[in-house]
């Protein structure tokens, strides 16, 4: 019997037991944002540790941090073979507004083959799948094909304030060859996706100051610089009419898209018309020469997030404004460096600053972009595992946003990151009536189980980034 | 004895009497903005009518309007000679904050040859000077050299809401050859000025709308139009880097500055360094090819008065904003037409609107620019009268702002307007401790008296605009 057949049989037999057990996990209201749930956080961590113990993981510890504890466990008996570090989180989002939930958020219910509960998709359900995949392998084979470590934190929904510290003080304990995270989504129902890159972030606030105070536009207008007009001149200089950013050197370190990547994205047949209808716009707009998918996944951006100055109340006030400001952020792609981009933005602003005003620049928090090469064996292996179970081609995607914790893993542990998500964008994560499609629970268990075998084919050397 | 000598003697003899009488006028708290002062408004109008009667004016009437009454009077015995219509107002600004007044606002006090009281400069003091000039002429000469009409309203400080109606229904009664208004300022102490033009106003609010709602800049950024960026593109297209407005046809109807005007302005030796220091800017900025004075008096402007969109709170929010807006107003000069300018702005915005957004345009209230030709006899005559009394050259100036009532006079009665002000910018009009420099009261009486003789030298035909 092939390992896939064994897994199939095991998961079919155990389905009810597994779902009942997951419901127990989901009944614990482990909301990290609300201090009244401190005890629930502890309960969830203990439930997880207990569950890990039951399936045969070892060296289980509930590691205290300045905030909520991290639950660690491992199985390290595949000597000389690669080690997979699984990251996930046991905390969940708050549940307000409660009256919009059809059933209680912490009373899990299955309707229409969907499991409704806070955390069902994000991320308890997906963490639990990894545990059950391990359980299945140990039960059917007596061992795992590779080494495994688990690092499940309790503060992801509040921005993982203590995880970077934890990673830095536990680099040996967490040493591995690849990191697998199941906390993202698929492309759509029946459309599996491996995410191999995320964008980074850098930004500044620009404050333009002209005269000491607002002036009468009749008395001074035409002879004194208008702070808003000066700001607008700077802001407009950032990009040309075709959407290309004009900051000198902005694209210098951008790793160009590989032909295979462009082909892979094109094969997704992204429906631009559907997006236009969804957003209510008559046209999309982005950097010339790139498709929408390429623009949002693999190209850097410069967005004006906010602008303010002068009179914004009802009607007219003929003021010549003395101050104006804007917030701008850039989404970065490998290998752009956030510090370097801020330096280039600053130089650009200084260069385009009109006369008659001064400009102050304040930096925002920065985040590095991340990419695991598209052709990395761990990425391609994940794609193969999906394809075996879903029987369709896997989408190799990047994410336009930034997941700070992924960047932290990338930076602190320096390992290839594989984002293997099983959620769907329709599943109301962070909103009332969160749910998880059980077909992806069922198929995902098999994908994960298979993935351990896939990775076992490689040497540790093969997996080096 | 020349008429100037007669006037001198008369005003010297009567100075104490006149100041005491003006103090009576100033004791009436005729604040048009506060309804509790309704009876005081009536008292002030009656005081004025009574005062007009005493000096020998005729056909005195207190004409009711929907708001405060207009006080009318005339003297029309200079058959075949020109008629001067004098406009002014008997209402005053509110007095808050009262605690900042050194002496009570309605208890007039003379300190340091300045008369302190609300309305001393704006405009009771200056209206009273016209009455006393008439009195002096009638007392010393038994008649006036020209015909005179008075139209003194009680709602100037609240925007003259009922005056246009009054003018339209009384065009015959108010028929005249020129209008003289003493409600503006001199260039500085000892520096008389005749103002012969004011700018008009037109403006629009621009609202840019992109997607149905704000979007996540990570997920959509780079592929969907940013409403602020689109707005900035439109706003920046309005002017070039040298301050010239780029709206097609914007300058088409602008009457070019005459050489005499440019010479007259240059002779004022405007101190740009002092202005820079006052405003706290390292450079002035305006349309290339024009001096600061020309830019603010005789050239049209386009100012962004306010801008708004996206996130403007503290810190960062990586939003791709769906909406953004701006308020813009243009100061107009003769012969720009406000409606035409709004049409040109609209066409410009439509032309420069980027793809992926829609734009809504809302018009603001409009005001026409006004000019009495620089070389009009009534303007030059006013300059001569000032020079005779002040013994310095008169400044021929324009105002960068808009005085709606002047535009209304210009438009409804179609007469040359002469702004002969005696106030100083330091006199705290609209603020605590309003005062009037009595040297300008003394000299102004003589200027006005002389001006009637000056105008008498012209035929009605000469004064046609």
XYZ file of C-alpha atoms in Angstrom, chain B:
465
model
C -9.345 132.580 0.600
C -8.914 129.307 -1.323
C -11.288 126.471 -0.553
C -8.471 124.552 1.117
C -7.749 127.442 3.460
C -11.441 127.746 4.302
C -11.661 124.020 5.029
C -8.543 124.186 7.199
C -9.936 126.978 9.292
C -13.304 125.299 9.620
C -11.948 121.902 10.674
C -9.479 123.471 13.131
C -12.247 125.465 14.809
C -14.636 122.559 14.962
C -12.239 119.751 15.859
C -13.415 119.220 19.463
C -17.069 119.459 18.504
C -16.606 116.961 15.682
C -14.741 114.443 17.819
C -17.343 114.695 20.568
C -20.076 114.105 18.027
C -18.227 111.104 16.503
C -17.891 109.675 20.006
C -21.700 109.787 20.324
C -21.955 107.716 17.113
C -19.339 105.270 18.421
C -21.179 104.816 21.734
C -24.046 103.057 19.931
C -23.223 99.298 19.960
C -24.535 98.629 16.461
C -23.304 95.049 16.073
C -25.173 93.617 13.093
C -24.128 90.021 13.781
C -25.858 89.837 17.175
C -29.654 89.938 17.165
C -29.767 91.352 20.721
C -28.449 94.592 19.198
C -31.416 95.065 16.872
C -32.573 98.199 18.734
C -29.018 99.595 18.670
C -28.985 99.171 14.887
C -32.120 101.288 14.703
C -30.627 103.886 17.053
C -27.472 104.104 14.908
C -29.490 104.522 11.692
C -31.561 107.254 13.328
C -28.483 108.988 14.723
C -27.032 109.005 11.230
C -30.245 110.326 9.614
C -30.443 113.015 12.252
C -26.822 113.970 11.722
C -27.394 114.164 7.948
C -30.370 116.423 8.487
C -28.401 118.778 10.750
C -25.678 119.379 8.163
C -28.191 120.198 5.441
C -28.612 117.001 3.448
C -32.056 116.401 2.027
C -34.505 113.622 1.114
C -33.302 111.676 4.087
C -34.858 108.272 4.469
C -34.296 105.176 6.562
C -35.062 102.533 3.984
C -36.148 99.197 5.370
C -34.704 95.997 3.902
C -35.218 92.384 4.910
C -32.451 93.012 7.427
C -31.075 96.282 8.779
C -32.154 99.554 7.139
C -30.126 101.587 4.650
C -29.807 105.299 5.413
C -30.180 107.484 2.335
C -29.676 111.258 1.894
C -28.736 113.609 -0.912
C -27.931 117.151 -1.974
C -28.725 117.675 -5.643
C -28.530 121.395 -6.361
C -25.411 121.413 -8.546
C -27.440 121.241 -11.704
C -25.760 119.591 -14.679
C -22.713 118.710 -12.610
C -21.558 115.209 -11.633
C -23.067 113.252 -8.765
C -20.959 111.369 -6.214
C -22.551 108.400 -4.457
C -20.925 107.782 -1.079
C -21.191 104.260 0.305
C -20.316 103.235 3.844
C -21.719 101.261 6.749
C -22.898 102.048 10.257
C -22.722 98.504 11.613
C -19.672 97.223 13.458
C -18.003 93.924 14.254
C -18.650 92.024 17.509
C -16.243 92.870 20.357
C -15.250 89.474 21.795
C -12.914 88.799 23.513
C -13.920 91.736 25.688
C -11.181 91.160 28.269
C -8.512 92.077 25.714
C -9.820 95.631 25.319
C -7.811 98.216 27.248
C -10.882 100.450 27.452
C -14.508 99.548 26.772
C -15.243 99.125 23.041
C -18.258 101.452 23.197
C -16.693 104.053 25.489
C -14.540 105.992 22.996
C -11.243 107.270 24.378
C -8.464 109.269 22.795
C -4.947 108.162 23.670
C -1.808 109.190 21.859
C -3.855 110.979 19.168
C -5.718 107.763 18.405
C -9.423 107.316 18.919
C -10.124 103.907 20.499
C -13.576 102.365 19.989
C -15.241 99.643 17.986
C -16.048 101.192 14.596
C -13.599 104.104 14.963
C -11.807 103.075 11.763
C -14.237 100.504 10.314
C -16.354 102.289 9.271
C -18.208 104.842 11.422
C -15.175 107.149 11.633
C -14.745 107.218 7.862
C -18.484 107.628 7.143
C -18.562 110.503 9.625
C -15.660 112.209 7.797
C -17.751 112.386 4.624
C -20.603 114.010 6.551
C -18.283 116.553 8.122
C -16.676 117.346 4.782
C -20.159 118.103 3.406
C -20.931 120.188 6.485
C -17.739 122.189 6.035
C -18.439 122.879 2.360
C -22.021 123.948 3.039
C -20.963 126.096 5.998
C -18.062 127.801 4.271
C -19.439 128.042 0.746
C -23.193 127.790 1.142
C -23.327 125.011 -1.418
C -21.570 121.886 -2.682
C -19.450 121.941 -5.857
C -21.117 118.704 -7.043
C -24.204 116.652 -6.298
C -23.952 114.058 -3.526
C -25.897 110.980 -2.502
C -25.302 108.850 0.590
C -26.056 105.167 0.863
C -24.997 103.887 4.286
C -25.936 100.328 5.092
C -26.119 98.324 8.337
C -25.089 94.836 7.230
C -21.597 95.118 5.784
C -20.047 93.136 8.601
C -22.360 90.206 7.918
C -21.728 90.147 4.158
C -24.321 92.707 2.936
C -26.988 90.053 2.295
C -29.691 92.595 1.402
C -27.735 95.334 -0.329
C -27.747 93.867 -3.869
C -31.572 93.739 -3.711
C -31.651 97.298 -2.403
C -29.404 98.494 -5.219
C -31.479 96.722 -7.847
C -34.774 98.178 -6.650
C -33.315 101.693 -6.242
C -31.229 102.189 -9.366
C -32.889 105.544 -10.181
C -32.656 106.859 -6.649
C -28.977 105.914 -6.492
C -28.061 107.053 -10.029
C -24.714 108.835 -9.949
C -21.514 109.343 -11.900
C -18.991 107.826 -9.504
C -19.058 105.889 -6.273
C -16.697 106.777 -3.460
C -16.051 104.322 -0.667
C -13.915 105.074 2.367
C -13.686 101.649 3.980
C -10.179 100.502 3.074
C -6.658 101.351 4.144
C -3.698 103.520 3.242
C -0.341 101.996 2.304
C 1.123 102.978 5.661
C 1.383 105.962 8.021
C 1.682 109.092 5.905
C 1.318 107.050 2.710
C -2.043 107.692 1.061
C -3.409 105.235 -1.463
C -6.181 105.100 -4.028
C -7.361 101.581 -4.707
C -8.719 101.211 -8.226
C -9.120 97.454 -8.604
C -9.933 94.293 -6.717
C -9.705 90.676 -7.724
C -12.696 88.421 -8.240
C -13.192 84.824 -7.185
C -14.156 81.496 -8.677
C -13.533 78.024 -7.381
C -14.467 74.398 -7.358
C -14.274 71.366 -5.131
C -12.804 68.336 -6.842
C -13.717 64.892 -5.564
C -11.945 61.869 -6.996
C -13.434 58.428 -6.517
C -11.727 55.145 -7.317
C -12.774 51.766 -5.971
C -15.965 51.270 -3.976
C -14.021 51.284 -0.726
C -10.495 51.716 0.594
C -8.322 48.751 -0.319
C -5.414 46.943 1.302
C -2.284 48.416 -0.259
C -0.542 45.063 -0.061
C -3.182 43.048 -1.823
C -4.170 45.612 -4.475
C -1.325 48.106 -4.447
C 0.334 48.527 -7.806
C -2.628 47.315 -9.826
C -5.467 49.670 -8.891
C -5.556 53.458 -9.246
C -4.917 55.331 -5.996
C -7.460 58.165 -5.631
C -4.949 60.474 -3.948
C -2.346 59.868 -6.601
C -4.939 60.566 -9.290
C -5.980 63.766 -7.508
C -2.369 64.858 -7.144
C -1.852 64.355 -10.875
C -4.794 66.666 -11.619
C -3.735 69.256 -9.044
C -0.147 69.332 -10.203
C -1.274 69.886 -13.782
C -2.759 73.257 -12.841
C 0.512 75.129 -12.736
C 4.050 74.751 -13.981
C 7.198 74.939 -11.902
C 7.501 78.653 -12.559
C 4.065 79.457 -11.187
C 2.213 79.948 -14.475
C -1.297 78.488 -14.512
C -1.647 75.815 -17.185
C -5.437 75.777 -17.543
C -6.120 76.362 -21.231
C -7.320 79.907 -21.880
C -6.896 80.920 -18.232
C -5.171 84.205 -19.102
C -7.147 84.865 -22.321
C -9.217 87.799 -21.086
C -6.760 89.253 -18.614
C -6.253 92.970 -19.289
C -2.471 93.356 -19.402
C -0.887 95.715 -16.918
C -0.303 99.153 -18.411
C 3.233 100.484 -18.375
C 2.081 103.353 -16.145
C 0.686 100.858 -13.661
C 3.894 98.831 -13.561
C 5.849 102.043 -13.060
C 3.476 103.176 -10.333
C 3.771 99.841 -8.494
C 7.542 99.774 -8.855
C 7.740 103.257 -7.366
C 6.233 101.905 -4.151
C 9.547 100.104 -3.503
C 7.811 97.152 -1.910
C 10.131 95.543 0.641
C 10.254 91.839 -0.273
C 12.854 91.050 2.393
C 10.642 92.490 5.101
C 7.752 90.346 3.839
C 9.894 87.219 3.786
C 10.958 87.869 7.366
C 7.360 88.546 8.412
C 6.099 85.335 6.842
C 9.096 83.240 7.867
C 9.910 81.996 4.363
C 13.255 81.920 2.612
C 11.804 82.844 -0.774
C 8.665 84.292 -2.286
C 7.099 82.430 -5.173
C 4.772 83.540 -7.933
C 4.120 83.763 -11.634
C 7.329 84.289 -13.554
C 7.790 87.689 -15.151
C 5.879 89.681 -12.554
C 6.833 91.435 -9.345
C 5.222 90.448 -6.047
C 2.978 93.516 -6.204
C 1.898 92.727 -9.743
C 1.338 89.067 -8.852
C -0.937 89.846 -5.935
C -2.775 92.869 -7.355
C -3.068 92.412 -11.064
C -2.534 88.762 -11.943
C -4.988 85.916 -11.500
C -4.168 82.976 -9.239
C -5.147 79.387 -8.713
C -4.710 78.248 -5.121
C -5.327 74.871 -3.547
C -7.112 75.839 -0.340
C -7.497 72.372 1.087
C -6.769 68.753 0.324
C -8.013 65.582 1.970
C -8.046 61.841 1.470
C -7.012 58.523 2.976
C -5.536 58.185 6.429
C -4.349 61.299 8.220
C -4.112 60.065 11.814
C -0.921 59.346 13.690
C 1.473 56.780 12.255
C 0.931 54.522 9.321
C -2.063 52.851 7.696
C -1.266 51.009 4.511
C -4.492 51.891 2.789
C -5.034 52.358 -0.915
C -7.523 55.220 -0.641
C -10.752 55.125 -2.649
C -11.541 58.826 -2.346
C -9.714 62.126 -2.219
C -10.667 65.734 -2.693
C -9.413 69.272 -2.909
C -10.767 72.779 -2.818
C -9.348 75.255 -5.266
C -10.111 78.917 -5.794
C -8.932 81.423 -8.349
C -8.505 85.114 -7.718
C -9.587 86.788 -10.934
C -8.612 90.049 -12.541
C -10.410 92.124 -15.167
C -11.779 90.961 -17.577
C -11.870 87.352 -16.474
C -15.379 86.010 -16.098
C -15.962 83.692 -13.135
C -18.376 81.414 -15.042
C -15.972 81.099 -17.921
C -13.101 80.292 -15.575
C -15.112 77.570 -13.856
C -15.899 76.112 -17.293
C -12.201 76.140 -18.188
C -11.244 74.532 -14.873
C -13.841 71.837 -15.462
C -12.563 71.120 -18.958
C -8.995 70.988 -17.639
C -9.904 68.541 -14.887
C -11.749 66.303 -17.340
C -8.741 66.365 -19.636
C -6.191 65.505 -16.954
C -8.307 62.979 -15.070
C -6.273 59.743 -14.932
C -7.832 56.389 -15.730
C -9.372 54.268 -13.032
C -11.196 57.091 -11.238
C -14.212 59.335 -11.665
C -14.223 63.012 -10.741
C -17.022 65.149 -9.336
C -16.804 68.909 -9.532
C -18.808 71.288 -7.327
C -18.799 75.025 -7.981
C -18.350 77.564 -5.210
C -19.820 81.070 -5.037
C -18.304 83.354 -7.608
C -17.354 87.018 -7.587
C -16.404 89.279 -10.483
C -13.191 91.242 -10.493
C -13.471 95.024 -10.616
C -11.293 97.743 -11.995
C -11.727 101.437 -12.556
C -9.172 102.297 -15.210
C -5.968 103.565 -13.648
C -6.158 106.722 -15.749
C -9.827 107.400 -15.039
C -10.252 111.088 -14.036
C -11.956 110.135 -10.747
C -8.976 107.958 -9.761
C -6.354 110.514 -10.722
C -8.374 113.277 -9.022
C -8.408 111.277 -5.771
C -4.643 110.932 -6.022
C -4.262 114.696 -6.470
C -6.447 115.465 -3.453
C -4.359 113.157 -1.245
C -1.137 114.704 -2.523
C -2.277 118.240 -1.778
C -2.928 117.369 1.859
C -0.297 114.721 2.615
C 2.430 116.331 0.500
C 3.681 112.936 -0.738
C 2.941 111.010 -3.915
C -0.227 108.921 -3.751
C 0.096 105.165 -4.200
C -2.151 103.862 -6.937
C -2.871 100.347 -5.811
C -5.080 97.389 -6.384
C -6.267 94.937 -3.764
C -5.598 91.221 -4.085
C -8.758 90.291 -2.243
C -12.393 90.610 -3.156
C -14.900 92.999 -1.554
C -18.212 91.537 -2.719
C -20.128 94.783 -2.219
C -17.762 96.657 -4.515
C -18.348 94.083 -7.222
C -22.095 94.468 -6.636
C -21.895 98.258 -7.067
C -19.780 97.828 -10.163
C -22.172 95.309 -11.629
C -25.573 96.708 -10.643
C -24.961 100.423 -10.982
C -22.157 100.157 -13.543
C -20.242 103.151 -12.184
C -16.566 103.863 -11.656
C -15.683 102.996 -8.061
C -13.055 104.986 -6.147
C -11.732 103.402 -2.965
C -10.371 106.271 -0.852
C -9.464 104.715 2.464
C -8.035 106.404 5.538
C -7.494 103.372 7.751
C -4.184 101.729 8.618
C -3.570 97.971 8.761
C -2.342 98.386 12.335
C -5.699 99.685 13.582
C -7.099 96.356 14.822
C -10.295 96.431 12.834
C -12.308 93.256 13.650
C -10.114 92.819 16.758
C -9.869 94.190 20.313
C -8.675 97.805 20.718
C -9.793 99.037 17.317
C -8.643 102.597 16.864
C -8.314 105.339 14.278
C -5.275 107.558 13.854
C -6.565 111.089 14.263
C -3.947 112.563 11.925
C -5.747 110.685 9.173
C -9.091 111.859 10.498
C -7.812 115.454 10.312
C -6.107 115.164 6.950
C -8.811 112.929 5.516
C -11.508 115.543 6.135
C -9.498 117.946 4.010
C -8.820 115.339 1.305
C -12.521 114.544 0.980
C -13.476 118.195 0.970
C -10.965 118.892 -1.746
C -12.118 115.868 -3.743
C -15.570 117.390 -4.273
C -13.893 120.393 -5.907
C -11.678 118.114 -7.978
C -14.656 116.174 -9.321
C -16.504 119.400 -10.065
C -13.920 120.113 -12.791
C -15.232 117.222 -14.870
C -18.366 116.864 -16.883
C -20.607 113.872 -16.377
C -19.347 112.709 -19.787
C -15.695 112.855 -18.630
C -16.485 110.476 -15.785
C -18.096 107.773 -17.903
C -16.282 104.507 -17.334
